[in-house]
Tab-separated table of C-alpha atoms in Angstrom:
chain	number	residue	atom	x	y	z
A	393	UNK	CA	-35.928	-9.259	-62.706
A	394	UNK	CA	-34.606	-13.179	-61.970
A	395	UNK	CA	-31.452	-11.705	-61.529
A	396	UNK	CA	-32.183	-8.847	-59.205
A	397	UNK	CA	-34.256	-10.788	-57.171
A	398	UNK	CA	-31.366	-13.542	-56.892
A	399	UNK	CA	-28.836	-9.979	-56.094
A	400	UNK	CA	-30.894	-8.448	-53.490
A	401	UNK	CA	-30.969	-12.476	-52.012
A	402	UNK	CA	-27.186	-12.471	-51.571
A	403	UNK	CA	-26.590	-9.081	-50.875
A	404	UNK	CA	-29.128	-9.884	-47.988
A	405	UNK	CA	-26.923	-12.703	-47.169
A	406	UNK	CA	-24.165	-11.024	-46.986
A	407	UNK	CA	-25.098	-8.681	-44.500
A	408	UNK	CA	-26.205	-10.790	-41.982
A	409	UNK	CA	-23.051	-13.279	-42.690
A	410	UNK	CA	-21.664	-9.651	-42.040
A	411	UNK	CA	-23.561	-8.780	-39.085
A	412	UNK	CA	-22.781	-12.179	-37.581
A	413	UNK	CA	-18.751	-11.795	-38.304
A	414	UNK	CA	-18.978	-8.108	-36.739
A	415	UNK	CA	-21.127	-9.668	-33.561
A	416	UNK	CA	-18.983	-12.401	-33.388
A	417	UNK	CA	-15.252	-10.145	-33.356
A	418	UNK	CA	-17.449	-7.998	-30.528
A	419	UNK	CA	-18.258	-11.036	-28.144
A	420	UNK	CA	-14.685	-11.860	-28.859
A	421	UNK	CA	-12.936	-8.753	-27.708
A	422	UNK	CA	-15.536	-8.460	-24.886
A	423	UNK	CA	-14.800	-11.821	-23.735
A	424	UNK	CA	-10.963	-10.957	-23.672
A	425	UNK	CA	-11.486	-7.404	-21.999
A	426	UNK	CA	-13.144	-10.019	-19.463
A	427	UNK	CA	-10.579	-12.134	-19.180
A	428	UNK	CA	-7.725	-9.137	-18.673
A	429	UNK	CA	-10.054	-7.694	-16.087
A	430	UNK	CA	-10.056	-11.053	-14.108
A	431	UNK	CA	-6.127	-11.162	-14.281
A	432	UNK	CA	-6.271	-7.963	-13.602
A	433	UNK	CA	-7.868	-8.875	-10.089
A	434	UNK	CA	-6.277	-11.676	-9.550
A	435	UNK	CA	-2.455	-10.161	-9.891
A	436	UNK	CA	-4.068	-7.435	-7.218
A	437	UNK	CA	-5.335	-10.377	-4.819
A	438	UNK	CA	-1.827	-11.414	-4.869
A	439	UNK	CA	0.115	-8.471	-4.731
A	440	UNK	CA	-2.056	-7.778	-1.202
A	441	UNK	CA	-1.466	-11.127	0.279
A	442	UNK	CA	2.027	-10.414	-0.356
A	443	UNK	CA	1.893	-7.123	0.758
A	444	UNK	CA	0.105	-8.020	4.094
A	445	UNK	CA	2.240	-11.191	4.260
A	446	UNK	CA	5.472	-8.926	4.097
A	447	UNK	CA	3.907	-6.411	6.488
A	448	UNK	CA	3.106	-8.635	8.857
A	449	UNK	CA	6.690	-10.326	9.022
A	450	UNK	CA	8.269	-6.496	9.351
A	451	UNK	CA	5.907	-6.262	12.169
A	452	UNK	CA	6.756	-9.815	13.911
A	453	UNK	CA	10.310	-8.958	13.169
A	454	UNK	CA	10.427	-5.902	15.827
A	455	UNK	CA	8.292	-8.179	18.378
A	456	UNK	CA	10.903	-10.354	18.135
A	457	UNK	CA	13.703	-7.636	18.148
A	458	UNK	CA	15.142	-8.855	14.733
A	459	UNK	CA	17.444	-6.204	13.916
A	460	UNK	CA	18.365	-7.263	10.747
A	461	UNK	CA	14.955	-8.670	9.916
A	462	UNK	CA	13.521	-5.428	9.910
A	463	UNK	CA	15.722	-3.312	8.459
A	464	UNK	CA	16.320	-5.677	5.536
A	465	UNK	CA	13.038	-4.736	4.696
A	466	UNK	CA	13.259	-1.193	4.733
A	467	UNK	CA	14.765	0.584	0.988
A	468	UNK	CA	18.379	1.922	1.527
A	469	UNK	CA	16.980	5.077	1.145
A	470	UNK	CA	13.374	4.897	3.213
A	471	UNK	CA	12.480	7.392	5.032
A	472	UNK	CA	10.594	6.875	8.925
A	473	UNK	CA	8.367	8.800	10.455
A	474	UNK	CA	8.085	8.569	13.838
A	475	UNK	CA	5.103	9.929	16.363
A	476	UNK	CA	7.179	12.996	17.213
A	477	UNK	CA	7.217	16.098	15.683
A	478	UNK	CA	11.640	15.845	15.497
A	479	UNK	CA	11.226	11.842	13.955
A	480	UNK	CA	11.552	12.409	10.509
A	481	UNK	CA	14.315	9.685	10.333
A	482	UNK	CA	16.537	8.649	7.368
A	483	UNK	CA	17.075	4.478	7.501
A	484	UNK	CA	19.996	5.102	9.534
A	485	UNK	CA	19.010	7.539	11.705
A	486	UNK	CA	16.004	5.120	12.487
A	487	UNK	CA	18.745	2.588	12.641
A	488	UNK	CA	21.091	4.524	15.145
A	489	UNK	CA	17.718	5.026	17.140
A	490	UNK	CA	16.546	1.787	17.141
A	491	UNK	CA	19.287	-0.210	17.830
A	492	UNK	CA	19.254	-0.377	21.735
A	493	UNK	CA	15.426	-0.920	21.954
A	494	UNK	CA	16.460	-3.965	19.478
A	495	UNK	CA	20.000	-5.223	21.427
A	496	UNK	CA	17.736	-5.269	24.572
A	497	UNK	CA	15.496	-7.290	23.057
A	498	UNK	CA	12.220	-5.390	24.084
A	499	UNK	CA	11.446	-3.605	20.466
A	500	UNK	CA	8.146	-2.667	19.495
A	501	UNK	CA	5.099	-5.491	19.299
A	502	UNK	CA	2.312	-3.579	16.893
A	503	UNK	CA	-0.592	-5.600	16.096
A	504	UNK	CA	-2.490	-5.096	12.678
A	505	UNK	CA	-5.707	-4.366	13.401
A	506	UNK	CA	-6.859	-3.533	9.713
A	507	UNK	CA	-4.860	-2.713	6.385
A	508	UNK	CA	-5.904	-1.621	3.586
A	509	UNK	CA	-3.399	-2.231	0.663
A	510	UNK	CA	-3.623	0.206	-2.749
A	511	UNK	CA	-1.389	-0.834	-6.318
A	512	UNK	CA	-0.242	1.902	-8.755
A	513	UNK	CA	-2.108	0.563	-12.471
A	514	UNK	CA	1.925	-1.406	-13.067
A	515	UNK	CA	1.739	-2.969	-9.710
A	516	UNK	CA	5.449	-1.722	-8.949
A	517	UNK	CA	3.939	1.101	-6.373
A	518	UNK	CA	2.170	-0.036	-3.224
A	519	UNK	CA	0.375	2.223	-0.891
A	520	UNK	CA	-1.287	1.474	2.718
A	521	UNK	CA	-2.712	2.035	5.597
A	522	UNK	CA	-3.248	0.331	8.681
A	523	UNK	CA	-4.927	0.087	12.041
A	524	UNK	CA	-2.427	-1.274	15.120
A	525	UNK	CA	-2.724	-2.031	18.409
A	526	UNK	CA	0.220	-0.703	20.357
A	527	UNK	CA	2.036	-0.472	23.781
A	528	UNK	CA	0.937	3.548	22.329
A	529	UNK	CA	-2.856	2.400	22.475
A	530	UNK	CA	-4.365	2.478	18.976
A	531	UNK	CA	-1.779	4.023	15.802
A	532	UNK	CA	-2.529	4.552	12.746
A	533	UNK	CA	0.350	3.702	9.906
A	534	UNK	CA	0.868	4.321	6.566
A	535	UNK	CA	3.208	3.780	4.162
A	536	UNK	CA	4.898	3.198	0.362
A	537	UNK	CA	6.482	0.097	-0.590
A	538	UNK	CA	8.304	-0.441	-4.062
A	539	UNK	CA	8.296	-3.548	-6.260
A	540	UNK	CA	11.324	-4.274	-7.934
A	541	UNK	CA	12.150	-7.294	-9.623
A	542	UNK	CA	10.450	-9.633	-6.629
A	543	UNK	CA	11.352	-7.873	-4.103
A	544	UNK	CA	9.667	-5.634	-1.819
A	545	UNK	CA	11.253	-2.619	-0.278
A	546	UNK	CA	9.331	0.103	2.516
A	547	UNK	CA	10.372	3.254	1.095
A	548	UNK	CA	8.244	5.608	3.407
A	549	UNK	CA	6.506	4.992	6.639
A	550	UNK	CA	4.524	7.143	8.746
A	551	UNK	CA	3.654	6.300	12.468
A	552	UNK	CA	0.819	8.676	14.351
A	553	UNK	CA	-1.282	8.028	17.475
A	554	UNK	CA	-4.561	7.929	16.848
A	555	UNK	CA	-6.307	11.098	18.911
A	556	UNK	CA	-10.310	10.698	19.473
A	557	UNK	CA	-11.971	13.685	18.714
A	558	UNK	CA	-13.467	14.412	21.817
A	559	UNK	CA	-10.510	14.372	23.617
A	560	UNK	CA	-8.785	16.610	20.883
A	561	UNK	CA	-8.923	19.934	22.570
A	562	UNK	CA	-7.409	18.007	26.320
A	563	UNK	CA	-4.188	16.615	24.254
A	564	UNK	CA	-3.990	20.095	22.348
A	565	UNK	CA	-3.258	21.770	25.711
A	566	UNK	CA	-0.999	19.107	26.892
A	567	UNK	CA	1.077	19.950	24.088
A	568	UNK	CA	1.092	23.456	23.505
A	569	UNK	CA	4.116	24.226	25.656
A	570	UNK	CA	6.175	21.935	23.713
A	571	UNK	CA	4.872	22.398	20.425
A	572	UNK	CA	6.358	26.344	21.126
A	573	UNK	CA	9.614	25.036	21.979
A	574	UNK	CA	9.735	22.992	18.834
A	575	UNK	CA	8.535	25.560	16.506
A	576	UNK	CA	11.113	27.845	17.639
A	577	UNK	CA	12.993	25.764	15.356
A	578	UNK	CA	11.154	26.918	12.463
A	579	UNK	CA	11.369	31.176	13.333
């Protein structure tokens, strides 16, 4: 009876010295879940500063009509897409187009009204979207820049004019005639 009362004793010891080595590997793991969340943030919080830093210099480099600024930015193979229907422009063909507005040194000045900056789970893809104030009125762009090694690259950009949705139907007719022409294109 001494002896099974001494047994149950330690085997009651032994579970909570258990219980206490299972809480403690718990509140261990949690604490580095924690921890990888919180780098987890903080690599995003610096892959948008970068991101909007980056941005913002493509931008300044067109106000300033930096030709090779702003193309140096842009992937060998991006892809631009301008606010008509026919810009769907390889690098160079945005190049080729460009390159007056650029030698006469009145390019484009867009102001960033708002971005909002999105990062694929590796951080390597970059998605966005932003607000500018343009010589166009208000645009909306969007685009998809690549990560690689430290470098980032615009591999897609998209250009629109913002329409307001009252207005919708007036700019629909104003375009009709020309949206025919174009889609003859397509028949």
């Amino acid at each position: 009876k001494i002896v099974s009362e001494k047994l149950k004793k330690m085997l009651k010891i032994t579970t909570i010295k258990q219980l206490l080595i299972i809480f403690l590997i718990i509140l261990t793991v949690s604490s580095c879940k924690e921890e990888t969340k919180n780098e987890e943030a903080l690599d995003k919080l610096m892959i948008t500063e970068s991101v909007n830093s980056f941005l913002n210099n493509w931008h300044k480099s067109a106000s300033e009509a930096n030709f090779k600024n702003y193309f140096n930015k842009m992937d060998s193979i991006s892809v631009f897409i301008g606010t008509d229907a026919s810009e769907n422009w390889s690098k160079k063909q945005f190049q080729d187009f460009s390159k007056p507005y650029f030698e006469e040194g009145k390019a484009w000045d867009f102001k960033t009204l708002e971005r909002n900056v999105y990062t694929s789970k590796s951080g390597d893809f970059i998605w966005f979207d932003e607000l500018l104030n343009t010589w166009m009125g208000i645009c909306r762009g969007s685009g998809v820049i690549k990560l690689e090694n430290t470098t980032l690259k615009i591999k897609h950009y998209v250009l629109s004019v913002t329409v307001p949705n009252d207005v919708t139907q007036k700019i629909i007719d104003i375009k009709r005639e020309k949206d025919a022409v174009f889609l003859k294109k397509f028949n």
